[in-house]
Amino acid sequence: MEQDSLILAIESSCDETSVAVIKNGDTILSNIIATQIDSHQRFGGVVPEVASRHHIEQITLCIDQAMKQAQVQPTDLSAVAVTYGPGLVGALLVGVSAAKAFAFANHLPLIPVNHMMGHIYAARFVKPIKFPALALLVSGGHTELVYMAAENEFKIIGETRDDAAGEAYDKVGRVMGLKYPAGKAIDELAHQGQDTFHFPRAMEHDDNFDFSFSGLKSAFINTVHHADQVHEELDKADLAASFQQSVVDVIVAKTVRACKSLEIKQLILAGGVAANRGLRDALDQQLSAQFNDLDFVKAPLKLCGDNGAMIGAAGEMLMRHGVFDDLTLNADPSLEFDWEPGATK
């Protein structure tokens, strides 16, 4: 009988310190998350130096708590997995240093995990990933379509050329006077309003899978500033609905087109903005209307944000493929998947 694998997984790429213990890549024994949102709200966004200091304060506490909650000892573990990029370099270094120290002290192998790969593999907590697959990654720093011909093969076939969707949400939220992070508040407001402003849908019909949200952000800001100058009161719910509809229309159109051009068995929606109800509902509607047998998997809502569990799920897969690193592992804040424009089968 094959022995269970137990992985201690560490995530510290941005403003959440998270440590999890994952069994066999698809079972969560613990998933501790220490968020820093309250510390960054007053600045309207993440301050890297503040984030790093919080990670230093929380990382050992999170490791201890994750081990206790999972009721495991270091000798029970198979490996240590850690996010080494992309992300904020100082924040990443805290997690990488902690992982290396823990692995060294307990004679455990070290698994380096791409943060975006982790988001994709959060789908494993819903069901096994079927290949070939396509992942729509939508987060604060990334909006990209990733084609996976097989396990541990990742090719970006389309990405944002400027602002990521999550960045646009936060910048628009700031203009609307909403607290950081603004995504959830805009989503809730959007469901109370109508698309009355008809903001631009950049690149919606272009013959590629790329995205652009900078023009939409500028159109939104110009609309609000002009209204302020002429003392016109704009309906916040309609503003939110119009902004969100523009984002959703472009993402859904590009994703559906990619699904049609690729022979895939599964579409995975992952990343922080994957929790957006407007995006989830629109994809559900379009995919069910246009595809008969495409399996649509949405990362669990509680695992859309940054968390250690997703790193453990990806780490288990990498361990099976023999992907390990040594104590020279360093943070790589600009880490990316390979780029393959217009990738097909």
PDB file of C-alpha atoms in Angstrom, residues 10-299:
ATOM      1  CA  ILE A  10       4.387  28.078   2.642  1.00  0.00           C
ATOM      2  CA  GLU A  11       2.985  31.120   0.785  1.00  0.00           C
ATOM      3  CA  SER A  12       4.179  34.702   1.379  1.00  0.00           C
ATOM      4  CA  SER A  13       4.208  36.371  -2.044  1.00  0.00           C
ATOM      5  CA  CYS A  14       2.161  39.454  -1.169  1.00  0.00           C
ATOM      6  CA  ASP A  15       0.048  40.401   1.843  1.00  0.00           C
ATOM      7  CA  GLU A  16      -1.000  37.026   3.268  1.00  0.00           C
ATOM      8  CA  THR A  17       1.237  34.787   5.332  1.00  0.00           C
ATOM      9  CA  SER A  18      -0.100  31.275   4.895  1.00  0.00           C
ATOM     10  CA  VAL A  19       1.068  27.798   5.872  1.00  0.00           C
ATOM     11  CA  ALA A  20      -0.773  24.560   5.139  1.00  0.00           C
ATOM     12  CA  VAL A  21      -0.337  20.834   5.518  1.00  0.00           C
ATOM     13  CA  ILE A  22      -1.663  18.947   2.488  1.00  0.00           C
ATOM     14  CA  LYS A  23      -2.185  15.193   2.151  1.00  0.00           C
ATOM     15  CA  ASN A  24      -1.770  13.586  -1.282  1.00  0.00           C
ATOM     16  CA  GLY A  25      -2.138  16.931  -3.033  1.00  0.00           C
ATOM     17  CA  ASP A  26      -5.912  17.135  -2.640  1.00  0.00           C
ATOM     18  CA  THR A  27      -6.775  16.987   1.082  1.00  0.00           C
ATOM     19  CA  ILE A  28      -6.359  19.943   3.437  1.00  0.00           C
ATOM     20  CA  LEU A  29      -5.266  19.011   6.955  1.00  0.00           C
ATOM     21  CA  SER A  30      -4.637  22.652   7.871  1.00  0.00           C
ATOM     22  CA  ASN A  31      -4.520  25.985   6.060  1.00  0.00           C
ATOM     23  CA  ILE A  32      -3.541  28.909   8.270  1.00  0.00           C
ATOM     24  CA  ILE A  33      -3.848  32.405   6.754  1.00  0.00           C
ATOM     25  CA  ALA A  34      -2.668  35.582   8.495  1.00  0.00           C
ATOM     26  CA  THR A  35      -3.957  38.505   6.444  1.00  0.00           C
ATOM     27  CA  GLN A  36      -2.525  42.027   6.441  1.00  0.00           C
ATOM     28  CA  ILE A  37      -5.439  43.844   4.815  1.00  0.00           C
ATOM     29  CA  ASP A  38      -6.060  46.126   7.812  1.00  0.00           C
ATOM     30  CA  SER A  39      -2.432  47.302   7.775  1.00  0.00           C
ATOM     31  CA  HIS A  40      -2.488  48.186   4.069  1.00  0.00           C
ATOM     32  CA  GLN A  41      -5.981  49.728   3.837  1.00  0.00           C
ATOM     33  CA  ARG A  42      -4.842  53.147   5.040  1.00  0.00           C
ATOM     34  CA  PHE A  43      -2.346  53.292   2.160  1.00  0.00           C
ATOM     35  CA  GLY A  44      -4.871  52.195  -0.484  1.00  0.00           C
ATOM     36  CA  GLY A  45      -2.693  49.252  -1.533  1.00  0.00           C
ATOM     37  CA  VAL A  46       0.085  46.916  -0.459  1.00  0.00           C
ATOM     38  CA  VAL A  47       3.264  48.567   0.854  1.00  0.00           C
ATOM     39  CA  PRO A  48       6.111  46.071   0.227  1.00  0.00           C
ATOM     40  CA  GLU A  49       8.214  46.945   3.273  1.00  0.00           C
ATOM     41  CA  VAL A  50       5.192  46.748   5.586  1.00  0.00           C
ATOM     42  CA  ALA A  51       4.228  43.398   4.048  1.00  0.00           C
ATOM     43  CA  SER A  52       7.715  41.970   4.602  1.00  0.00           C
ATOM     44  CA  ARG A  53       7.748  42.981   8.257  1.00  0.00           C
ATOM     45  CA  HIS A  54       4.363  41.361   8.852  1.00  0.00           C
ATOM     46  CA  HIS A  55       5.551  38.132   7.210  1.00  0.00           C
ATOM     47  CA  ILE A  56       8.568  38.062   9.536  1.00  0.00           C
ATOM     48  CA  GLU A  57       6.283  38.453  12.548  1.00  0.00           C
ATOM     49  CA  GLN A  58       3.798  35.780  11.423  1.00  0.00           C
ATOM     50  CA  ILE A  59       5.713  33.056   9.577  1.00  0.00           C
ATOM     51  CA  THR A  60       6.909  30.901  12.503  1.00  0.00           C
ATOM     52  CA  LEU A  61       3.568  31.291  14.294  1.00  0.00           C
ATOM     53  CA  CYS A  62       1.743  30.110  11.157  1.00  0.00           C
ATOM     54  CA  ILE A  63       4.073  27.113  10.762  1.00  0.00           C
ATOM     55  CA  ASP A  64       3.497  26.060  14.385  1.00  0.00           C
ATOM     56  CA  GLN A  65      -0.263  26.514  14.087  1.00  0.00           C
ATOM     57  CA  ALA A  66      -0.469  24.599  10.797  1.00  0.00           C
ATOM     58  CA  MET A  67       1.484  21.657  12.240  1.00  0.00           C
ATOM     59  CA  LYS A  68      -0.625  21.569  15.411  1.00  0.00           C
ATOM     60  CA  GLN A  69      -3.933  21.799  13.564  1.00  0.00           C
ATOM     61  CA  ALA A  70      -2.895  19.022  11.175  1.00  0.00           C
ATOM     62  CA  GLN A  71      -1.653  16.967  14.164  1.00  0.00           C
ATOM     63  CA  VAL A  72       1.624  16.090  12.453  1.00  0.00           C
ATOM     64  CA  GLN A  73       5.284  16.117  13.423  1.00  0.00           C
ATOM     65  CA  PRO A  74       8.207  17.050  11.144  1.00  0.00           C
ATOM     66  CA  THR A  75       9.070  13.348  10.872  1.00  0.00           C
ATOM     67  CA  ASP A  76       5.628  12.713   9.317  1.00  0.00           C
ATOM     68  CA  LEU A  77       6.285  15.129   6.445  1.00  0.00           C
ATOM     69  CA  SER A  78       7.389  14.171   2.934  1.00  0.00           C
ATOM     70  CA  ALA A  79       8.638  17.605   1.813  1.00  0.00           C
ATOM     71  CA  VAL A  80       8.403  21.386   2.203  1.00  0.00           C
ATOM     72  CA  ALA A  81       6.896  23.404  -0.673  1.00  0.00           C
ATOM     73  CA  VAL A  82       7.271  27.172  -0.959  1.00  0.00           C
ATOM     74  CA  THR A  83       6.283  29.990  -3.292  1.00  0.00           C
ATOM     75  CA  TYR A  84       9.468  31.490  -4.767  1.00  0.00           C
ATOM     76  CA  GLY A  85       7.818  33.801  -7.311  1.00  0.00           C
ATOM     77  CA  PRO A  86       6.265  35.863  -8.718  1.00  0.00           C
ATOM     78  CA  GLY A  87       5.523  38.433  -6.028  1.00  0.00           C
ATOM     79  CA  LEU A  88       7.114  41.079  -3.820  1.00  0.00           C
ATOM     80  CA  VAL A  89      10.780  40.206  -3.427  1.00  0.00           C
ATOM     81  CA  GLY A  90      10.989  40.988   0.289  1.00  0.00           C
ATOM     82  CA  ALA A  91       7.825  39.087   1.072  1.00  0.00           C
ATOM     83  CA  LEU A  92       8.948  36.087  -0.991  1.00  0.00           C
ATOM     84  CA  LEU A  93      12.322  36.003   0.751  1.00  0.00           C
ATOM     85  CA  VAL A  94      10.666  35.587   4.149  1.00  0.00           C
ATOM     86  CA  GLY A  95       8.778  32.489   3.004  1.00  0.00           C
ATOM     87  CA  VAL A  96      11.718  31.041   1.079  1.00  0.00           C
ATOM     88  CA  SER A  97      14.079  31.560   4.040  1.00  0.00           C
ATOM     89  CA  ALA A  98      11.628  29.948   6.461  1.00  0.00           C
ATOM     90  CA  ALA A  99      11.071  26.985   4.133  1.00  0.00           C
ATOM     91  CA  LYS A 100      14.800  26.425   3.641  1.00  0.00           C
ATOM     92  CA  ALA A 101      15.441  26.602   7.390  1.00  0.00           C
ATOM     93  CA  PHE A 102      12.618  24.153   8.165  1.00  0.00           C
ATOM     94  CA  ALA A 103      13.678  21.750   5.413  1.00  0.00           C
ATOM     95  CA  PHE A 104      17.333  21.861   6.492  1.00  0.00           C
ATOM     96  CA  ALA A 105      16.564  21.388  10.187  1.00  0.00           C
ATOM     97  CA  ASN A 106      14.275  18.421   9.526  1.00  0.00           C
ATOM     98  CA  HIS A 107      16.164  16.791   6.614  1.00  0.00           C
ATOM     99  CA  LEU A 108      13.283  17.296   4.183  1.00  0.00           C
ATOM    100  CA  PRO A 109      13.388  17.921   0.421  1.00  0.00           C
ATOM    101  CA  LEU A 110      12.497  21.429  -0.780  1.00  0.00           C
ATOM    102  CA  ILE A 111       9.994  22.026  -3.597  1.00  0.00           C
ATOM    103  CA  PRO A 112       9.985  25.427  -5.420  1.00  0.00           C
ATOM    104  CA  VAL A 113       6.479  26.458  -6.529  1.00  0.00           C
ATOM    105  CA  ASN A 114       5.373  29.122  -9.008  1.00  0.00           C
ATOM    106  CA  HIS A 115       2.662  31.162  -7.277  1.00  0.00           C
ATOM    107  CA  MET A 116       0.437  31.160 -10.397  1.00  0.00           C
ATOM    108  CA  MET A 117       0.791  27.393 -10.697  1.00  0.00           C
ATOM    109  CA  GLY A 118      -0.523  27.248  -7.147  1.00  0.00           C
ATOM    110  CA  HIS A 119      -3.654  29.187  -8.102  1.00  0.00           C
ATOM    111  CA  ILE A 120      -4.347  26.727 -10.922  1.00  0.00           C
ATOM    112  CA  TYR A 121      -3.837  23.710  -8.688  1.00  0.00           C
ATOM    113  CA  ALA A 122      -6.386  24.987  -6.158  1.00  0.00           C
ATOM    114  CA  ALA A 123      -8.789  23.263  -8.576  1.00  0.00           C
ATOM    115  CA  ARG A 124      -7.527  19.912  -7.240  1.00  0.00           C
ATOM    116  CA  PHE A 125      -9.564  20.516  -4.080  1.00  0.00           C
ATOM    117  CA  VAL A 126     -12.699  20.382  -6.254  1.00  0.00           C
ATOM    118  CA  LYS A 127     -11.798  17.533  -8.609  1.00  0.00           C
ATOM    119  CA  PRO A 128      -8.763  16.102 -10.461  1.00  0.00           C
ATOM    120  CA  ILE A 129      -7.395  18.216 -13.321  1.00  0.00           C
ATOM    121  CA  LYS A 130      -8.037  16.671 -16.750  1.00  0.00           C
ATOM    122  CA  PHE A 131      -5.584  17.357 -19.568  1.00  0.00           C
ATOM    123  CA  PRO A 132      -5.335  19.082 -21.924  1.00  0.00           C
ATOM    124  CA  ALA A 133      -6.735  21.963 -19.884  1.00  0.00           C
ATOM    125  CA  LEU A 134      -6.953  25.738 -20.022  1.00  0.00           C
ATOM    126  CA  ALA A 135      -6.649  27.976 -16.957  1.00  0.00           C
ATOM    127  CA  LEU A 136      -8.039  31.504 -16.729  1.00  0.00           C
ATOM    128  CA  LEU A 137      -5.950  33.231 -14.057  1.00  0.00           C
ATOM    129  CA  VAL A 138      -7.436  36.516 -12.873  1.00  0.00           C
ATOM    130  CA  SER A 139      -5.803  38.267  -9.934  1.00  0.00           C
ATOM    131  CA  GLY A 140      -4.442  41.565  -8.685  1.00  0.00           C
ATOM    132  CA  GLY A 141      -1.220  41.212 -10.637  1.00  0.00           C
ATOM    133  CA  HIS A 142      -2.121  38.808 -13.457  1.00  0.00           C
ATOM    134  CA  THR A 143      -4.771  38.243 -16.077  1.00  0.00           C
ATOM    135  CA  GLU A 144      -3.707  35.406 -18.335  1.00  0.00           C
ATOM    136  CA  LEU A 145      -4.830  32.308 -20.185  1.00  0.00           C
ATOM    137  CA  VAL A 146      -2.559  29.321 -19.561  1.00  0.00           C
ATOM    138  CA  TYR A 147      -2.692  26.206 -21.735  1.00  0.00           C
ATOM    139  CA  MET A 148      -1.690  22.902 -20.132  1.00  0.00           C
ATOM    140  CA  ALA A 149      -1.155  20.050 -22.588  1.00  0.00           C
ATOM    141  CA  ALA A 150      -0.191  17.724 -19.738  1.00  0.00           C
ATOM    142  CA  GLU A 151       0.709  17.783 -16.063  1.00  0.00           C
ATOM    143  CA  ASN A 152       3.521  20.243 -15.273  1.00  0.00           C
ATOM    144  CA  GLU A 153       3.340  21.851 -18.733  1.00  0.00           C
ATOM    145  CA  PHE A 154       2.302  25.509 -18.734  1.00  0.00           C
ATOM    146  CA  LYS A 155       2.176  27.894 -21.707  1.00  0.00           C
ATOM    147  CA  ILE A 156       0.736  31.404 -21.599  1.00  0.00           C
ATOM    148  CA  ILE A 157      -1.357  31.947 -24.736  1.00  0.00           C
ATOM    149  CA  GLY A 158      -2.727  35.347 -23.741  1.00  0.00           C
ATOM    150  CA  GLU A 159      -2.164  37.934 -21.023  1.00  0.00           C
ATOM    151  CA  THR A 160      -2.871  41.543 -20.106  1.00  0.00           C
ATOM    152  CA  ARG A 161      -0.736  44.146 -21.873  1.00  0.00           C
ATOM    153  CA  ASP A 162      -1.102  46.681 -19.069  1.00  0.00           C
ATOM    154  CA  ASP A 163      -3.199  46.599 -15.886  1.00  0.00           C
ATOM    155  CA  ALA A 164      -4.402  43.245 -14.600  1.00  0.00           C
ATOM    156  CA  ALA A 165      -8.129  43.013 -13.889  1.00  0.00           C
ATOM    157  CA  GLY A 166      -7.550  43.089 -10.129  1.00  0.00           C
ATOM    158  CA  GLU A 167      -5.400  46.220 -10.414  1.00  0.00           C
ATOM    159  CA  ALA A 168      -8.144  47.937 -12.399  1.00  0.00           C
ATOM    160  CA  TYR A 169     -10.698  47.024  -9.722  1.00  0.00           C
ATOM    161  CA  ASP A 170      -8.539  48.499  -6.950  1.00  0.00           C
ATOM    162  CA  LYS A 171      -7.776  51.714  -8.880  1.00  0.00           C
ATOM    163  CA  VAL A 172     -11.433  52.207  -9.779  1.00  0.00           C
ATOM    164  CA  GLY A 173     -12.393  51.449  -6.182  1.00  0.00           C
ATOM    165  CA  ARG A 174     -10.037  54.165  -4.960  1.00  0.00           C
ATOM    166  CA  VAL A 175     -11.730  56.705  -7.253  1.00  0.00           C
ATOM    167  CA  MET A 176     -15.113  55.585  -5.906  1.00  0.00           C
ATOM    168  CA  GLY A 177     -13.915  56.018  -2.313  1.00  0.00           C
ATOM    169  CA  LEU A 178     -14.076  52.301  -1.525  1.00  0.00           C
ATOM    170  CA  LYS A 179     -11.686  50.577   0.871  1.00  0.00           C
ATOM    171  CA  TYR A 180      -8.803  48.451  -0.420  1.00  0.00           C
ATOM    172  CA  PRO A 181      -9.174  45.767  -1.692  1.00  0.00           C
ATOM    173  CA  ALA A 182     -12.189  47.012  -3.642  1.00  0.00           C
ATOM    174  CA  GLY A 183     -13.062  43.963  -5.745  1.00  0.00           C
ATOM    175  CA  LYS A 184     -15.733  42.494  -3.472  1.00  0.00           C
ATOM    176  CA  ALA A 185     -17.402  45.862  -2.844  1.00  0.00           C
ATOM    177  CA  ILE A 186     -17.550  46.662  -6.588  1.00  0.00           C
ATOM    178  CA  ASP A 187     -18.974  43.201  -7.310  1.00  0.00           C
ATOM    179  CA  GLU A 188     -21.717  43.718  -4.713  1.00  0.00           C
ATOM    180  CA  LEU A 189     -22.525  47.215  -5.998  1.00  0.00           C
ATOM    181  CA  ALA A 190     -22.580  45.952  -9.585  1.00  0.00           C
ATOM    182  CA  HIS A 191     -25.417  43.572  -8.781  1.00  0.00           C
ATOM    183  CA  GLN A 192     -27.501  46.559  -7.661  1.00  0.00           C
ATOM    184  CA  GLY A 193     -26.939  48.669 -10.803  1.00  0.00           C
ATOM    185  CA  GLN A 194     -27.171  48.640 -14.595  1.00  0.00           C
ATOM    186  CA  ASP A 195     -24.633  49.027 -17.405  1.00  0.00           C
ATOM    187  CA  THR A 196     -25.681  52.586 -18.255  1.00  0.00           C
ATOM    188  CA  PHE A 197     -22.238  54.031 -19.054  1.00  0.00           C
ATOM    189  CA  HIS A 198     -21.181  51.461 -21.684  1.00  0.00           C
ATOM    190  CA  PHE A 199     -17.449  51.720 -21.038  1.00  0.00           C
ATOM    191  CA  PRO A 200     -15.057  50.467 -23.778  1.00  0.00           C
ATOM    192  CA  ARG A 201     -14.365  46.741 -24.278  1.00  0.00           C
ATOM    193  CA  ALA A 202     -10.711  46.941 -25.304  1.00  0.00           C
ATOM    194  CA  MET A 203      -9.416  44.203 -27.623  1.00  0.00           C
ATOM    195  CA  GLU A 204     -12.644  42.213 -27.278  1.00  0.00           C
ATOM    196  CA  HIS A 205     -12.712  41.344 -30.980  1.00  0.00           C
ATOM    197  CA  ASP A 206      -8.964  41.348 -31.689  1.00  0.00           C
ATOM    198  CA  ASP A 207      -7.554  38.166 -33.211  1.00  0.00           C
ATOM    199  CA  ASN A 208      -5.566  37.161 -30.113  1.00  0.00           C
ATOM    200  CA  PHE A 209      -6.120  36.109 -26.511  1.00  0.00           C
ATOM    201  CA  ASP A 210      -4.601  39.209 -24.886  1.00  0.00           C
ATOM    202  CA  PHE A 211      -6.326  41.668 -22.558  1.00  0.00           C
ATOM    203  CA  SER A 212      -6.101  45.392 -21.824  1.00  0.00           C
ATOM    204  CA  PHE A 213      -7.806  47.205 -18.940  1.00  0.00           C
ATOM    205  CA  SER A 214      -5.845  50.469 -18.839  1.00  0.00           C
ATOM    206  CA  GLY A 215      -8.181  52.231 -21.286  1.00  0.00           C
ATOM    207  CA  LEU A 216     -11.227  51.121 -19.332  1.00  0.00           C
ATOM    208  CA  LYS A 217      -9.682  52.420 -16.116  1.00  0.00           C
ATOM    209  CA  SER A 218      -8.935  55.787 -17.788  1.00  0.00           C
ATOM    210  CA  ALA A 219     -12.456  56.038 -19.248  1.00  0.00           C
ATOM    211  CA  PHE A 220     -13.927  55.371 -15.805  1.00  0.00           C
ATOM    212  CA  ILE A 221     -11.711  57.934 -14.068  1.00  0.00           C
ATOM    213  CA  ASN A 222     -12.419  60.573 -16.744  1.00  0.00           C
ATOM    214  CA  THR A 223     -16.168  59.996 -16.373  1.00  0.00           C
ATOM    215  CA  VAL A 224     -16.027  60.470 -12.612  1.00  0.00           C
ATOM    216  CA  HIS A 225     -13.724  63.514 -12.764  1.00  0.00           C
ATOM    217  CA  HIS A 226     -15.893  65.200 -15.389  1.00  0.00           C
ATOM    218  CA  ALA A 227     -18.986  64.644 -13.259  1.00  0.00           C
ATOM    219  CA  ASP A 228     -17.166  66.186 -10.269  1.00  0.00           C
ATOM    220  CA  GLN A 229     -16.247  69.257 -12.317  1.00  0.00           C
ATOM    221  CA  VAL A 230     -19.819  69.883 -13.438  1.00  0.00           C
ATOM    222  CA  HIS A 231     -21.224  68.908 -10.007  1.00  0.00           C
ATOM    223  CA  GLU A 232     -23.142  65.962 -11.395  1.00  0.00           C
ATOM    224  CA  GLU A 233     -24.071  63.109  -9.051  1.00  0.00           C
ATOM    225  CA  LEU A 234     -23.373  59.684 -10.565  1.00  0.00           C
ATOM    226  CA  ASP A 235     -25.058  56.501  -9.389  1.00  0.00           C
ATOM    227  CA  LYS A 236     -22.341  54.365  -7.751  1.00  0.00           C
ATOM    228  CA  ALA A 237     -24.184  51.124  -8.420  1.00  0.00           C
ATOM    229  CA  ASP A 238     -24.492  51.934 -12.127  1.00  0.00           C
ATOM    230  CA  LEU A 239     -20.826  52.960 -12.253  1.00  0.00           C
ATOM    231  CA  ALA A 240     -19.811  49.652 -10.665  1.00  0.00           C
ATOM    232  CA  ALA A 241     -22.128  47.647 -12.925  1.00  0.00           C
ATOM    233  CA  SER A 242     -20.850  49.386 -16.052  1.00  0.00           C
ATOM    234  CA  PHE A 243     -17.213  48.897 -15.088  1.00  0.00           C
ATOM    235  CA  GLN A 244     -17.667  45.254 -14.132  1.00  0.00           C
ATOM    236  CA  GLN A 245     -19.689  44.443 -17.255  1.00  0.00           C
ATOM    237  CA  SER A 246     -16.885  45.773 -19.439  1.00  0.00           C
ATOM    238  CA  VAL A 247     -14.272  43.638 -17.627  1.00  0.00           C
ATOM    239  CA  VAL A 248     -16.453  40.526 -17.662  1.00  0.00           C
ATOM    240  CA  ASP A 249     -17.464  40.866 -21.323  1.00  0.00           C
ATOM    241  CA  VAL A 250     -13.850  40.986 -22.505  1.00  0.00           C
ATOM    242  CA  ILE A 251     -12.617  38.169 -20.262  1.00  0.00           C
ATOM    243  CA  VAL A 252     -15.508  35.884 -21.158  1.00  0.00           C
ATOM    244  CA  ALA A 253     -15.258  36.612 -24.905  1.00  0.00           C
ATOM    245  CA  LYS A 254     -11.520  35.870 -24.985  1.00  0.00           C
ATOM    246  CA  THR A 255     -11.859  32.768 -22.837  1.00  0.00           C
ATOM    247  CA  VAL A 256     -14.695  31.297 -24.879  1.00  0.00           C
ATOM    248  CA  ARG A 257     -12.735  31.942 -28.083  1.00  0.00           C
ATOM    249  CA  ALA A 258      -9.678  30.206 -26.611  1.00  0.00           C
ATOM    250  CA  CYS A 259     -11.786  27.225 -25.532  1.00  0.00           C
ATOM    251  CA  LYS A 260     -13.134  26.907 -29.088  1.00  0.00           C
ATOM    252  CA  SER A 261      -9.683  27.080 -30.690  1.00  0.00           C
ATOM    253  CA  LEU A 262      -8.111  24.508 -28.361  1.00  0.00           C
ATOM    254  CA  GLU A 263      -9.038  20.875 -27.892  1.00  0.00           C
ATOM    255  CA  ILE A 264      -9.360  20.943 -24.110  1.00  0.00           C
ATOM    256  CA  LYS A 265     -11.212  18.815 -21.597  1.00  0.00           C
ATOM    257  CA  GLN A 266     -11.346  21.320 -18.769  1.00  0.00           C
ATOM    258  CA  LEU A 267     -11.406  25.053 -18.089  1.00  0.00           C
ATOM    259  CA  ILE A 268     -10.123  26.185 -14.686  1.00  0.00           C
ATOM    260  CA  LEU A 269     -11.002  29.581 -13.201  1.00  0.00           C
ATOM    261  CA  ALA A 270      -8.536  30.662 -10.517  1.00  0.00           C
ATOM    262  CA  GLY A 271      -6.962  33.678  -8.805  1.00  0.00           C
ATOM    263  CA  GLY A 272      -8.279  36.377  -6.490  1.00  0.00           C
ATOM    264  CA  VAL A 273     -10.731  37.863  -9.010  1.00  0.00           C
ATOM    265  CA  ALA A 274     -12.071  34.333  -9.651  1.00  0.00           C
ATOM    266  CA  ALA A 275     -14.207  34.954  -6.552  1.00  0.00           C
ATOM    267  CA  ASN A 276     -16.096  37.656  -8.496  1.00  0.00           C
ATOM    268  CA  ARG A 277     -19.743  36.573  -8.779  1.00  0.00           C
ATOM    269  CA  GLY A 278     -20.332  38.506 -11.998  1.00  0.00           C
ATOM    270  CA  LEU A 279     -17.448  36.728 -13.735  1.00  0.00           C
ATOM    271  CA  ARG A 280     -18.424  33.295 -12.396  1.00  0.00           C
ATOM    272  CA  ASP A 281     -22.050  33.679 -13.452  1.00  0.00           C
ATOM    273  CA  ALA A 282     -21.183  34.997 -16.933  1.00  0.00           C
ATOM    274  CA  LEU A 283     -18.754  32.142 -17.602  1.00  0.00           C
ATOM    275  CA  ASP A 284     -21.282  29.588 -16.328  1.00  0.00           C
ATOM    276  CA  GLN A 285     -23.914  30.985 -18.679  1.00  0.00           C
ATOM    277  CA  GLN A 286     -21.736  31.240 -21.797  1.00  0.00           C
ATOM    278  CA  LEU A 287     -19.965  27.906 -21.365  1.00  0.00           C
ATOM    279  CA  SER A 288     -23.180  25.964 -20.792  1.00  0.00           C
ATOM    280  CA  ALA A 289     -24.735  27.646 -23.836  1.00  0.00           C
ATOM    281  CA  GLN A 290     -21.801  27.063 -26.217  1.00  0.00           C
ATOM    282  CA  PHE A 291     -20.208  23.772 -25.088  1.00  0.00           C
ATOM    283  CA  ASN A 292     -21.683  20.338 -24.514  1.00  0.00           C
ATOM    284  CA  ASP A 293     -18.878  18.529 -22.721  1.00  0.00           C
ATOM    285  CA  LEU A 294     -16.404  21.113 -21.430  1.00  0.00           C
ATOM    286  CA  ASP A 295     -15.729  20.608 -17.727  1.00  0.00           C
ATOM    287  CA  PHE A 296     -15.699  24.004 -15.974  1.00  0.00           C
ATOM    288  CA  VAL A 297     -13.915  23.976 -12.604  1.00  0.00           C
ATOM    289  CA  LYS A 298     -13.918  27.018 -10.331  1.00  0.00           C
ATOM    290  CA  ALA A 299     -11.405  27.251  -7.516  1.00  0.00           C
TER     291      ALA A 299
END
